[in-house]
GROMACS .gro file of C-alpha atoms in nm:
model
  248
    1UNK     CA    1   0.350   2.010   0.871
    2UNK     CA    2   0.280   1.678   0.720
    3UNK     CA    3   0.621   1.524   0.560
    4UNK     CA    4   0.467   1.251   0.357
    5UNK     CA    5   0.332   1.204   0.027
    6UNK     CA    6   0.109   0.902  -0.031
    7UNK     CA    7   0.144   0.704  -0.386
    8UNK     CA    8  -0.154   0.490  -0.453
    9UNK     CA    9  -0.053   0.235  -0.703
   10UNK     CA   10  -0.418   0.110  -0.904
   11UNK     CA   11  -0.245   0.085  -1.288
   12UNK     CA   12  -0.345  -0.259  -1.278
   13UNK     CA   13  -0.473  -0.449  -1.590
   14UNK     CA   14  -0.685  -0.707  -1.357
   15UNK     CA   15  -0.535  -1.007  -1.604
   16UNK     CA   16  -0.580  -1.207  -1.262
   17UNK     CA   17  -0.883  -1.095  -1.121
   18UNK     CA   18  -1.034  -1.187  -1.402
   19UNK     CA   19  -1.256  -0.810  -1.526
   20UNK     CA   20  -1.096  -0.651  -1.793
   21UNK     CA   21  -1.176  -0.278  -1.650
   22UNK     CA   22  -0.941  -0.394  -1.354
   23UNK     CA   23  -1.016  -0.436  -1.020
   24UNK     CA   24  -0.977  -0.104  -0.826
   25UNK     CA   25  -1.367   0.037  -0.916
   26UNK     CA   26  -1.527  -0.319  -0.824
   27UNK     CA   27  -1.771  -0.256  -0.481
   28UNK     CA   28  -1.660  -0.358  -0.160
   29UNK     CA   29  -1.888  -0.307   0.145
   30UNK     CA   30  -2.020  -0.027  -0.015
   31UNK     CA   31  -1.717   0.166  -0.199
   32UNK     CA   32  -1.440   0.104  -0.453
   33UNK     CA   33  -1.225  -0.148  -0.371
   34UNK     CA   34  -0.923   0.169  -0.414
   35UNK     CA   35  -1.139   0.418  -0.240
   36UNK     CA   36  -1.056   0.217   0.106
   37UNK     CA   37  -0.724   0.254   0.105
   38UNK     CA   38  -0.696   0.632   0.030
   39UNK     CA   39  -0.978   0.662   0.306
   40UNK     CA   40  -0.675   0.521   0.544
   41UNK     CA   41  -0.416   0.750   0.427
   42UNK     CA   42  -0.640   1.073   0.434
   43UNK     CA   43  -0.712   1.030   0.789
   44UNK     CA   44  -0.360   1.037   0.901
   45UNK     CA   45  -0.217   1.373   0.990
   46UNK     CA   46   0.111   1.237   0.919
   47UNK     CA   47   0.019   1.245   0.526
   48UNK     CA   48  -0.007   1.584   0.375
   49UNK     CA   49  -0.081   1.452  -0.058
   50UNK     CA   50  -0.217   1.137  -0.196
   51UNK     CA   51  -0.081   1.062  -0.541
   52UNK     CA   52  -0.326   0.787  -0.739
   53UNK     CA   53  -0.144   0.586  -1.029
   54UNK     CA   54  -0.389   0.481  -1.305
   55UNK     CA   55  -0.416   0.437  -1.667
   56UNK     CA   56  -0.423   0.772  -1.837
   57UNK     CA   57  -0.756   0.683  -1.985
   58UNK     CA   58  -0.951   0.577  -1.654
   59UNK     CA   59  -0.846   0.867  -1.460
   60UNK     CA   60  -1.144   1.084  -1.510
   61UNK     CA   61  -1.399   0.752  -1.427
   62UNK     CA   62  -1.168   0.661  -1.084
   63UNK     CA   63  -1.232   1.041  -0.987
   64UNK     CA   64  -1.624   1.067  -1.045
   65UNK     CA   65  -1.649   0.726  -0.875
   66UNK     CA   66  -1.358   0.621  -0.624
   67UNK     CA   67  -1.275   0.965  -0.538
   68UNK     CA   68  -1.511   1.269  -0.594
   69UNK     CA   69  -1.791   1.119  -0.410
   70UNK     CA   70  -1.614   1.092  -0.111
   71UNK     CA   71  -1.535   1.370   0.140
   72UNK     CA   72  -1.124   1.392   0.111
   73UNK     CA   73  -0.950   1.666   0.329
   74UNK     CA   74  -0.559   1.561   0.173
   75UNK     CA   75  -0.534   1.696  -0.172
   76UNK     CA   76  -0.499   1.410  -0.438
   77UNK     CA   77  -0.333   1.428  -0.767
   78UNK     CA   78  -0.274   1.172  -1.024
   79UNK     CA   79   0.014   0.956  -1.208
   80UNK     CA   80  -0.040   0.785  -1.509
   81UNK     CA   81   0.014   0.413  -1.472
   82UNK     CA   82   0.358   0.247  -1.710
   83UNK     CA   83   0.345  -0.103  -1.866
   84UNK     CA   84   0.486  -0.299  -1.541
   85UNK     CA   85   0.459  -0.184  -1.197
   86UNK     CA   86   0.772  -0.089  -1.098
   87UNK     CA   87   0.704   0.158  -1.401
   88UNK     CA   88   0.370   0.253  -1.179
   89UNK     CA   89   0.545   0.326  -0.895
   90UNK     CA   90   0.808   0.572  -1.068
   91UNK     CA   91   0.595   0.752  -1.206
   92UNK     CA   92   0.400   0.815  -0.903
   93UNK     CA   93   0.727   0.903  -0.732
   94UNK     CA   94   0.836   1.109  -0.970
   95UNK     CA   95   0.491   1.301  -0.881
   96UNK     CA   96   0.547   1.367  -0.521
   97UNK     CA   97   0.521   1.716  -0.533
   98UNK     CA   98   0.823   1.938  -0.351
   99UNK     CA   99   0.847   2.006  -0.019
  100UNK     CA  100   0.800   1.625   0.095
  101UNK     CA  101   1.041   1.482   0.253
  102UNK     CA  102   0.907   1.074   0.258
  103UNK     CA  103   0.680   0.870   0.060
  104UNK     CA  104   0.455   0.596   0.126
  105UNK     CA  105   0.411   0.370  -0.182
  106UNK     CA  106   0.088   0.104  -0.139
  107UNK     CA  107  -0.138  -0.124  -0.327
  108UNK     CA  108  -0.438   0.049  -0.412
  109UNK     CA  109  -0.557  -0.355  -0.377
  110UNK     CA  110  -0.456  -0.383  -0.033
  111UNK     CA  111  -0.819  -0.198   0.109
  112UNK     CA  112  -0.773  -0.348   0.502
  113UNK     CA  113  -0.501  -0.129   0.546
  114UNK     CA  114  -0.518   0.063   0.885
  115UNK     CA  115  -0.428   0.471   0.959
  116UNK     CA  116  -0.251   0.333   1.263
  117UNK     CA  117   0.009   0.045   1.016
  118UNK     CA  118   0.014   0.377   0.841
  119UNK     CA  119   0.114   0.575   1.129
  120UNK     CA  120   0.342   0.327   1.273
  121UNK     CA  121   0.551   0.276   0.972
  122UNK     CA  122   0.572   0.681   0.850
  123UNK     CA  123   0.733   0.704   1.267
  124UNK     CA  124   0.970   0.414   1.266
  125UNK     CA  125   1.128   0.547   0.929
  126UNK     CA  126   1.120   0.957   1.080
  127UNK     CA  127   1.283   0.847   1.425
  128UNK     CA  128   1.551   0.646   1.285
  129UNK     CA  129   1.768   0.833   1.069
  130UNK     CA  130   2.028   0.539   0.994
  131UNK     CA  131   1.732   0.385   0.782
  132UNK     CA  132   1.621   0.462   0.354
  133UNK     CA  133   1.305   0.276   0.430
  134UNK     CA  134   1.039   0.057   0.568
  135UNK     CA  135   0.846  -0.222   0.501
  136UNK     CA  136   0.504  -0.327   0.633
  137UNK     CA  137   0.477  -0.704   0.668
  138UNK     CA  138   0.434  -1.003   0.900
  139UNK     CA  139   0.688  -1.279   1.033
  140UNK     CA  140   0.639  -1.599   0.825
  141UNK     CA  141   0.405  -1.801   1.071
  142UNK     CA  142   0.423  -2.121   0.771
  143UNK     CA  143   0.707  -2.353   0.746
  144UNK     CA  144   0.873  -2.265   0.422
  145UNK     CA  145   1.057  -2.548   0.167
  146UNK     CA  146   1.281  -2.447  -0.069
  147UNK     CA  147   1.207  -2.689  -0.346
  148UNK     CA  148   1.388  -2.743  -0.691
  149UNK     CA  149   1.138  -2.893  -0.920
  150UNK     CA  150   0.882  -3.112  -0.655
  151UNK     CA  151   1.151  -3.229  -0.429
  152UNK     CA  152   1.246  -3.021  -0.140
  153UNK     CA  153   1.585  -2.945  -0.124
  154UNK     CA  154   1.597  -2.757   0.213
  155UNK     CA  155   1.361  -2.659   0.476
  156UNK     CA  156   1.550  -2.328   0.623
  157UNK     CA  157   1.418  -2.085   0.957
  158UNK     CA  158   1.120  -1.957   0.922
  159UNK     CA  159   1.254  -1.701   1.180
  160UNK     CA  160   1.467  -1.571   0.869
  161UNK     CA  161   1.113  -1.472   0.700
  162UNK     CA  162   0.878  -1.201   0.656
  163UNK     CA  163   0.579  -1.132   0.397
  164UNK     CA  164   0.591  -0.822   0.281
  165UNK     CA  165   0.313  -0.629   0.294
  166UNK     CA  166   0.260  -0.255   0.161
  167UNK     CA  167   0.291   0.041   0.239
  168UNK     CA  168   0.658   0.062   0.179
  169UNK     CA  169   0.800   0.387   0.306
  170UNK     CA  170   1.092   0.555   0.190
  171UNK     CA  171   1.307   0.868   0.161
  172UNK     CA  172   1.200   1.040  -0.182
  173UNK     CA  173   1.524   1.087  -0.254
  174UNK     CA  174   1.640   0.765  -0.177
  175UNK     CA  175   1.340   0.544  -0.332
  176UNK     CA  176   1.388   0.788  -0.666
  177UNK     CA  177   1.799   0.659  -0.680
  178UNK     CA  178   1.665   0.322  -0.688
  179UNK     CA  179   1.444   0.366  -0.921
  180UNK     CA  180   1.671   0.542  -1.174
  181UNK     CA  181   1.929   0.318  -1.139
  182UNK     CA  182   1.715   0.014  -1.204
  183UNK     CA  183   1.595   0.204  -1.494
  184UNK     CA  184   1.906   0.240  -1.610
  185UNK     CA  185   2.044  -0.125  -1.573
  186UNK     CA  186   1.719  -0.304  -1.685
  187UNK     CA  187   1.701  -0.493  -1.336
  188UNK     CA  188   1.316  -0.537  -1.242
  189UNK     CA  189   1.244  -0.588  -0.834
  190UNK     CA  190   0.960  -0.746  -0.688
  191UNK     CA  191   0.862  -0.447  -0.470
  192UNK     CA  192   1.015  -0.108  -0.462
  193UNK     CA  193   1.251  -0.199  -0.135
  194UNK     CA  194   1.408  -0.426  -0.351
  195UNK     CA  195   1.532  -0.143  -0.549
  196UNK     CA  196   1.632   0.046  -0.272
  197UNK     CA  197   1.814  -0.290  -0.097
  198UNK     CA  198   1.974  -0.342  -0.423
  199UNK     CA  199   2.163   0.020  -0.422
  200UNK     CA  200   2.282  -0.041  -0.082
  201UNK     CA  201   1.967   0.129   0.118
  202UNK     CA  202   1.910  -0.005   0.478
  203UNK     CA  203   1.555  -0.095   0.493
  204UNK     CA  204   1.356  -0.206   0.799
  205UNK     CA  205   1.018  -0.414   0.812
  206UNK     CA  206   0.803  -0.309   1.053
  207UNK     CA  207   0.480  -0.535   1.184
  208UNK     CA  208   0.141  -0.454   1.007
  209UNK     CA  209  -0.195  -0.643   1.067
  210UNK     CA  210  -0.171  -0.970   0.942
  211UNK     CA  211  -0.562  -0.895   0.801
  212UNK     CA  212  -0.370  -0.590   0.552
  213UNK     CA  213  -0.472  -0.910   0.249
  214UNK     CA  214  -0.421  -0.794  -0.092
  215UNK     CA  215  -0.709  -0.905  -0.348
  216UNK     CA  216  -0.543  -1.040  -0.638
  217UNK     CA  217  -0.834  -1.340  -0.748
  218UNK     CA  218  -1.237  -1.302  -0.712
  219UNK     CA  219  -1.218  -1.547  -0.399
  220UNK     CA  220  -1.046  -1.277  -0.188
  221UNK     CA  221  -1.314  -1.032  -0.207
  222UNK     CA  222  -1.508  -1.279   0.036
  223UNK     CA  223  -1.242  -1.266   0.336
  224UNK     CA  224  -1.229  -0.890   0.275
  225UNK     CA  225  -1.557  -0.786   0.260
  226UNK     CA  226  -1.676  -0.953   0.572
  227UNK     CA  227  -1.326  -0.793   0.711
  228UNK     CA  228  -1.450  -0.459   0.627
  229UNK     CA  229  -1.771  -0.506   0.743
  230UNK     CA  230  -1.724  -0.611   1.118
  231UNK     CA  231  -1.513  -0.326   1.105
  232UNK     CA  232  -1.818  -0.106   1.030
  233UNK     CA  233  -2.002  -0.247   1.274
  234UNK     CA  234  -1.740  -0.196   1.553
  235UNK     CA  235  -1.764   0.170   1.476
  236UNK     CA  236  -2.119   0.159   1.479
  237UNK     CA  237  -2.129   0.030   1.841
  238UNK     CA  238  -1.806   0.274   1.923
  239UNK     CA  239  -2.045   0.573   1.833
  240UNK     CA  240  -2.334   0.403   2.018
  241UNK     CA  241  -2.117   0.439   2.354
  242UNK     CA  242  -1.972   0.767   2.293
  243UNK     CA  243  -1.611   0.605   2.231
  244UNK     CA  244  -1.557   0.787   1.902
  245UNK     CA  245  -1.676   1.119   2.042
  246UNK     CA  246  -1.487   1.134   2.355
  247UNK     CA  247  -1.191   1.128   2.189
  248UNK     CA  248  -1.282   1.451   1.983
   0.00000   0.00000   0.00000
């Protein structure tokens, strides 16, 4: 029986991206920019419910086009988006229905996201008991400066670095602490494992594609797109040799 629950954070306003209807619905190689990510998380056994988070008043337009045409097996539900996202995210993990024991939290902007990063993280968290939560991220391959103002007042180990990525898997029970307590204290994280670090969680990162890009501007749809594409090709020409099938 699948143990995880899915949240699929797309409350965003799209201030950045620069289309007032947000960017989850714009096309991307042929489907919603959101419909690629909960294409990932449907196809792993590991996830048993998808939650979407999204503006009250766009859920019934994400369904008829990011969702409904689409041939889901996991059953999805829906969260309405808050006014931050850290208010997003609690209400989509207050959602998780019963009965599951982890949750997966990602950026419904985040499209290149693999089943297998999926996979990988969902195991690392279930075979290590000692940990709250996961991260999915890379090791810092740029040198980082710590600068105050223009002038650089350190230069410190990049070994000492990650970027983190999403999706950023927790314990429900754990991730929901966090949340009310940061609720209740006013403190705002910059991801969810922040709010679990903050209440004394131990939280892991775990290595995810370094291609899992999140589009935040216009100019990322390009690196994407083609991303997403060569992809589709590569199954093409898996299908063409029988790959694919032999491993039904």
């Amino acid at each position: 029986m699948a143990t995880v629950c899915a949240v699929v954070v797309s409350g965003g306003s799209g201030s950045r991206f620069g289309n007032p209807g947000g960017k989850q619905l714009v096309s991307v190689a042929g489907r919603p920019l959101m419909t690629w990510s909960i294409m990932a998380f449907d196809r792993s056994v590991l996830v048993g419910h998808i939650v979407v988070v999204c503006p009250a008043e766009r859920r019934d337009e994400m369904r008829r086009l990011a969702i409904d045409p689409f041939e889901f097996a996991t059953p999805i539900t829906f969260a309405d988006a808050g006014e931050t996202r850290q208010d997003s995210t609690r209400a989509g993990v207050a959602a998780v229905p019963e009965g599951f024991e982890y949750v997966a939290i990602h950026d419904g902007a985040r499209p290149l996201i693999t089943t297998e990063a999926i996979d990988r993280a969902i195991c690392a968290l279930e075979d290590d008991r000692s940990l709250d939560g996961v991260v999915c991220g890379q090791p810092a391959i740029d040198t980082l400066k710590i600068v105050d103002g223009s002038r650089i007042a350190e230069t410190p180990p990049r070994s000492l670095y990650w970027a983190a990525q999403t999706p950023q898997v927790f314990g429900v029970d754990a991730v929901r602490r966090a949340h009310e307590a940061a609720l209740a204290e006013g403190f705002v994280g910059t991801d969810d494992s922040s709010l679990v670090e903050r209440v004394g969680g131990v939280v892991r990162c775990v290595e995810s594609p370094r291609d899992n890009l999140k589009v935040t501007v216009p100019e990322d749809l390009r690196p994407v797109t083609a991303i997403l594409l060569g992809r589709m090709s590569d199954a093409e020409r898996a299908q063409d040799t029988g790959v694919l099938r032999s491993r039904g």
